[in-house]
Every structure is written in structure tokens, then in C-alpha cells.
CSV table of C-alpha atoms in Angstrom, one decimal:
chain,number,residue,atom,x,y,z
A,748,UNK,CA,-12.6,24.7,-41.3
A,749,UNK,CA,-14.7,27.7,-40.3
A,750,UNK,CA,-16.7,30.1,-41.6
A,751,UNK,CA,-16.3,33.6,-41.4
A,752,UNK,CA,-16.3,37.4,-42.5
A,753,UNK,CA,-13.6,38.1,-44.9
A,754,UNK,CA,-12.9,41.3,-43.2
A,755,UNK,CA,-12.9,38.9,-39.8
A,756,UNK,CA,-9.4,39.4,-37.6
A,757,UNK,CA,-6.9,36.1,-38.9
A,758,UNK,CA,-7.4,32.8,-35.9
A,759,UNK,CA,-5.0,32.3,-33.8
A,760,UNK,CA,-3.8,29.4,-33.9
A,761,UNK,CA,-2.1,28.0,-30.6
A,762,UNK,CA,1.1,25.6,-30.5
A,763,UNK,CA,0.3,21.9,-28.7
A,764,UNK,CA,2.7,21.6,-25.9
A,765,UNK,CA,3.2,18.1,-24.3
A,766,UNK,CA,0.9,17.9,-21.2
A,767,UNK,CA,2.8,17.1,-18.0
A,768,UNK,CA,2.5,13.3,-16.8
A,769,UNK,CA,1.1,13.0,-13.6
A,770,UNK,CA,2.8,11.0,-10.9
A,771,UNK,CA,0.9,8.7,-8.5
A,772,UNK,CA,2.5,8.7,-4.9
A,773,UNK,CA,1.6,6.7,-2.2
A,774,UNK,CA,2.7,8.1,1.3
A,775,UNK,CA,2.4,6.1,4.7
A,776,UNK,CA,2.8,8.6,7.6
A,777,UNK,CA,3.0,8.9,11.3
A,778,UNK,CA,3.0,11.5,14.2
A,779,UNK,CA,6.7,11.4,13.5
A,780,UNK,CA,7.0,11.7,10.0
A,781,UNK,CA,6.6,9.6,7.0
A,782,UNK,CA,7.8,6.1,6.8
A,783,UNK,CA,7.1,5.1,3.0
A,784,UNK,CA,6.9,7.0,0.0
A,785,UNK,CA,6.0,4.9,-2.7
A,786,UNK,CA,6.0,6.4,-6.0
A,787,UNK,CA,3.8,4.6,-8.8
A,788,UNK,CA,5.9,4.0,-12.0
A,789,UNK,CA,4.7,5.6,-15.5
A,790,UNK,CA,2.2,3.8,-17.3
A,791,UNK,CA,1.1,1.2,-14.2
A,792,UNK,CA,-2.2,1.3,-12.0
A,793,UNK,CA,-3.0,0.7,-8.8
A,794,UNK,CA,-4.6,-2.8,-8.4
A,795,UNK,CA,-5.1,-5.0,-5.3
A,796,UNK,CA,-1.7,-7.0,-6.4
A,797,UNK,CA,0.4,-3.6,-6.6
A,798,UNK,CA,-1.3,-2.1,-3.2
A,799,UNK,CA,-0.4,-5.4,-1.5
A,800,UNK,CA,3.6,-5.3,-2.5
A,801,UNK,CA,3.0,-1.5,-1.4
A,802,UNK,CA,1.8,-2.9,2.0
A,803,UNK,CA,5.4,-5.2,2.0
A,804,UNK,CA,7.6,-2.4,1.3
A,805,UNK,CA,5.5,-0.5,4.3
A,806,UNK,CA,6.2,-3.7,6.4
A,807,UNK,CA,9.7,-3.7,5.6
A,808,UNK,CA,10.6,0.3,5.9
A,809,UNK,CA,8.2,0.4,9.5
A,810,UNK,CA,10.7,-2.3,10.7
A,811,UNK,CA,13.7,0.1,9.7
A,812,UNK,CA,12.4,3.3,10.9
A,813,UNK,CA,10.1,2.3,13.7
A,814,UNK,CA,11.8,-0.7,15.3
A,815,UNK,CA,9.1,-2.5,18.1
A,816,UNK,CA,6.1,-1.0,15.8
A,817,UNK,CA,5.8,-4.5,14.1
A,818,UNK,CA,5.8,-6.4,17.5
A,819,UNK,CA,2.0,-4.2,18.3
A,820,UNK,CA,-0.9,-3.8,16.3
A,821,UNK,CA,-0.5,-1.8,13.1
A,822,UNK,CA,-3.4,0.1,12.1
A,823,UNK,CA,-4.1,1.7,9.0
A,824,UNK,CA,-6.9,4.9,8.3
A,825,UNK,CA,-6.9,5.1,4.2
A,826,UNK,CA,-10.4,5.6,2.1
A,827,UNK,CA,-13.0,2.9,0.7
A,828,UNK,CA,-10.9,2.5,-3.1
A,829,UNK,CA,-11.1,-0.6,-4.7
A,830,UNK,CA,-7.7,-1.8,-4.4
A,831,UNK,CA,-8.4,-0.9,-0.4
A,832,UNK,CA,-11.1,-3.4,0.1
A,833,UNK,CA,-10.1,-6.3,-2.6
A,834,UNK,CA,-10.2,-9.5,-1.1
A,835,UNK,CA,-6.3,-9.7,-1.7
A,836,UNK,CA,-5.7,-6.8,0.4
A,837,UNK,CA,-8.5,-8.2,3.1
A,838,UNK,CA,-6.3,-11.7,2.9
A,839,UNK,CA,-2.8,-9.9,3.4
A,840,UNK,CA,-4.2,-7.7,6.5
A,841,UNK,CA,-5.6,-10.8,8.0
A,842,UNK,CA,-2.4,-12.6,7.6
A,843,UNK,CA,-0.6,-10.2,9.4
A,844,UNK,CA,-3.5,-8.9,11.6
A,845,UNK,CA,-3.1,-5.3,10.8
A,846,UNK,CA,-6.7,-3.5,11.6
A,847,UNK,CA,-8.1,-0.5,9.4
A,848,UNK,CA,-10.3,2.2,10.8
A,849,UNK,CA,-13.4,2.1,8.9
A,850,UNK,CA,-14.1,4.4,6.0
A,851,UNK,CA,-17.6,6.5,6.9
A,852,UNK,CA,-20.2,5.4,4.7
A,853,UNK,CA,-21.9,8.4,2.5
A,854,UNK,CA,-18.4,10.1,3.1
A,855,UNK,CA,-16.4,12.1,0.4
A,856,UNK,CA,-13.7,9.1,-1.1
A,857,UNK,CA,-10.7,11.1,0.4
A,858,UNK,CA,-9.1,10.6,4.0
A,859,UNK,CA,-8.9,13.0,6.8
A,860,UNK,CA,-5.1,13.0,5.8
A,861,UNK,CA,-5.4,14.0,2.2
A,862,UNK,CA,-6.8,17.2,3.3
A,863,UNK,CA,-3.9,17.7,5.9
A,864,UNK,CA,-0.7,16.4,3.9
A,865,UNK,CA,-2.0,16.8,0.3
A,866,UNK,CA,-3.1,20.8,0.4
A,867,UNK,CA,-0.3,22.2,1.7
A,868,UNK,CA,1.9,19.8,-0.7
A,869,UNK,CA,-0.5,21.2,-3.6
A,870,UNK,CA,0.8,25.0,-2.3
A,871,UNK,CA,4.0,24.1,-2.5
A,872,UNK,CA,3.9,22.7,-5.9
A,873,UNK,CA,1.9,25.2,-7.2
A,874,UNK,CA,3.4,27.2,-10.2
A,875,UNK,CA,6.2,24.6,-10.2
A,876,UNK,CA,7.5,23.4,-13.5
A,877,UNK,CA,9.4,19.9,-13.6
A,878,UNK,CA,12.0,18.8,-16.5
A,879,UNK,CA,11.9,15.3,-15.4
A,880,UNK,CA,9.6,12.9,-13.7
A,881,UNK,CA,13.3,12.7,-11.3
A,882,UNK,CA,13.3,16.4,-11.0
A,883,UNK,CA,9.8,16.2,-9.7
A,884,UNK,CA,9.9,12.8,-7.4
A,885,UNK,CA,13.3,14.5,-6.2
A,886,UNK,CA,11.3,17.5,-4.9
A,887,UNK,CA,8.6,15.4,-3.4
A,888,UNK,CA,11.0,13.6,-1.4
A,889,UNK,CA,12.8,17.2,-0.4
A,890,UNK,CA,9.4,18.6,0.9
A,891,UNK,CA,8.5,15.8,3.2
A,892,UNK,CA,12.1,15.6,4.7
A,893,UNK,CA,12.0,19.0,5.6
A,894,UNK,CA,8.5,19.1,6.9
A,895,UNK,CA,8.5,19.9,11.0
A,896,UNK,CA,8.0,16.8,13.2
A,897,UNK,CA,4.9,19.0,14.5
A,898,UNK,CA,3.3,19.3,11.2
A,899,UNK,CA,2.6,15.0,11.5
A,900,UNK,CA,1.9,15.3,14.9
A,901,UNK,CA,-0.7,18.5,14.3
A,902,UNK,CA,-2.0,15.9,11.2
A,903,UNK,CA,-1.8,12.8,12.7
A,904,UNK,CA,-3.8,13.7,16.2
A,905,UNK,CA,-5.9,16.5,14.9
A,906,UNK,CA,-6.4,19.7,14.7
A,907,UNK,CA,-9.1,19.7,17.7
A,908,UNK,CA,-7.1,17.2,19.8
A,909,UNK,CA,-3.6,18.6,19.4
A,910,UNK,CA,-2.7,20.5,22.3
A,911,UNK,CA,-4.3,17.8,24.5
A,912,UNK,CA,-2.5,14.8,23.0
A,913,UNK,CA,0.9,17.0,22.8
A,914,UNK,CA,0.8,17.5,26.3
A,915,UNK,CA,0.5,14.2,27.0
A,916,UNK,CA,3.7,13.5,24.9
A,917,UNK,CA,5.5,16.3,26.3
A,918,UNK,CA,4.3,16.3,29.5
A,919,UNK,CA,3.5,20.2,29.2
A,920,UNK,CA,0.8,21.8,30.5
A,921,UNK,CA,0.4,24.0,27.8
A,922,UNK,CA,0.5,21.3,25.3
A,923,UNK,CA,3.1,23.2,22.4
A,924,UNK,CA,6.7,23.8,23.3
């Protein structure tokens, strides 16, 4: 209840519309595209014991699309969370001596990679509207697919370092094609 003027203008009153869910995806990338997207069900969070069958299904699709990856050292870059640094994680890394670049201390909790992959994702979402969790994990999937080979290179070497490194793939003096 308020109070006001009787000769006051009538409040508007505004219908509640069902806030859109928010979906939690995981994506493992490479110079040459992504390898796992792995998209957190409704109502479930993250934990050290969800992050680590995350790490198996990673396992599993880097031995489909990167076969001879397994067979050297697997190294991971991802930020300082919780689940990151649970002793169950530590225990399944050690088991199958992946490494992980260390997270700067006193650093902002995101990796360099959010800033590269997640920004231009949030662009392309932007002013998006999604019937469906489906409609929306659909699109997710559609983006990344037909994201340029040289957008996970650009990401995955640097921005700084990219025309070196290229040219070294490529063999170019130039370093770009």
C-alpha cells in the first residue's frame, strides 16, 4: 500500500514475466577449435565430483578429436574456483599427470580465455530471445561450429604472439595467410 495525493496519476502496475534460466557451459578449447562442450543440467552445481566426470568426458572426446594428444602431456589453463583446486580434482590430475598453468595470485577469478571466447559469444547472444533451454544449447553449439579455425588460434596463442607463432605453423613469413 502507498500513500498518495488523490489527484496523483493511477501506478502502473507491471506484469511478472518468468525470468530466463541461465545455463552453465563448460567449454574445453584448443588452437584448433573446441573439443568439449559440456553443458551443466538445470538445477545442478558445479562441485569437485561433477568437474572431475567433466574432466572424463574431456579425456574421452580429446581421444576422438585429437588422436596422439593423450599419449603427451595434457595441460590445462582454467582460474583458481573451488571445484578447480579440490583435492578430488588435484587426485584425478595426478592420476593421469595432466599439469595446470598456475592461476596468478591477486588476479581477477576469470581466465585469459573468458575474455577471448566468452565476449564475443556475449555479442552474439545479445538481444537473443530463447523458447527453450534446447533452442538456446542448440545455438551455442551453432556458434562454436562456425567459428574460424583462426579465431582459437588468435585465442589460444595470443593476441601479442600471433603472427609469430602462426608463422611458425605455416611456415610464412608474414605469419597470416
Amino acid at each position: 500500500m502507498t500513500w498518495k495525493h488523490p489527484s496523483s496519476p493511477v501506478t502502473k502496475k507491471f506484469k511478472v514475466q518468468r525470468s530466463a534460466a541461465k545455463v552453465m557451459a563448460t567449454v574445453f578449447w584448443d588452437a584448433k577449435g573446441v573439443i568439449l562442450l559440456d553443458i551443466l543440467p538445470q538445477g545442478q552445481c558445479i562441485n569437485a565430483a561433477r568437474y572431475c566426470s567433466t574432466l572424463d568426458r574431456l579425456k574421452e572426446a580429446i581421444r576422438c578429436k585429437r588422436p596422439g594428444l593423450l599419449r603427451r602431456d595434457v595441460v590445462l589453463q582454467h582460474d583458481n574456483a573451488t571445484p578447480h583446486s579440490a583435492n578430488l580434482t588435484q587426485q584425478w590430475l595426478q592420476r593421469y599427470s595432466w599439469e595446470i598453468l598456475p592461476h596468478p595470485a591477486h588476479s581477477p577469478d576469470l581466465a585469459p580465455s573468458d575474455f577471448h571466447l566468452f565476449g564475443p559469444l556475449k555479442r552474439h547472444l545479445g538481444g537473443m530471445a530463447f523458447e527453450t533451454e534446447d533452442d538456446l544449447i542448440s545455438e551455442l553449439r551453432n556458434w562454436f561450429d562456425n567459428l574460424d579455425v583462426d579465431f582459437f588460434r588468435v585465442g589460444y596463442f595470443g593476441y601479442q604472439f600471433a603472427p609469430v607463432a602462426l608463422a611458425k605453423m605455416h611456415g610464412s613469413p608474414r605469419g597470416l595467410r
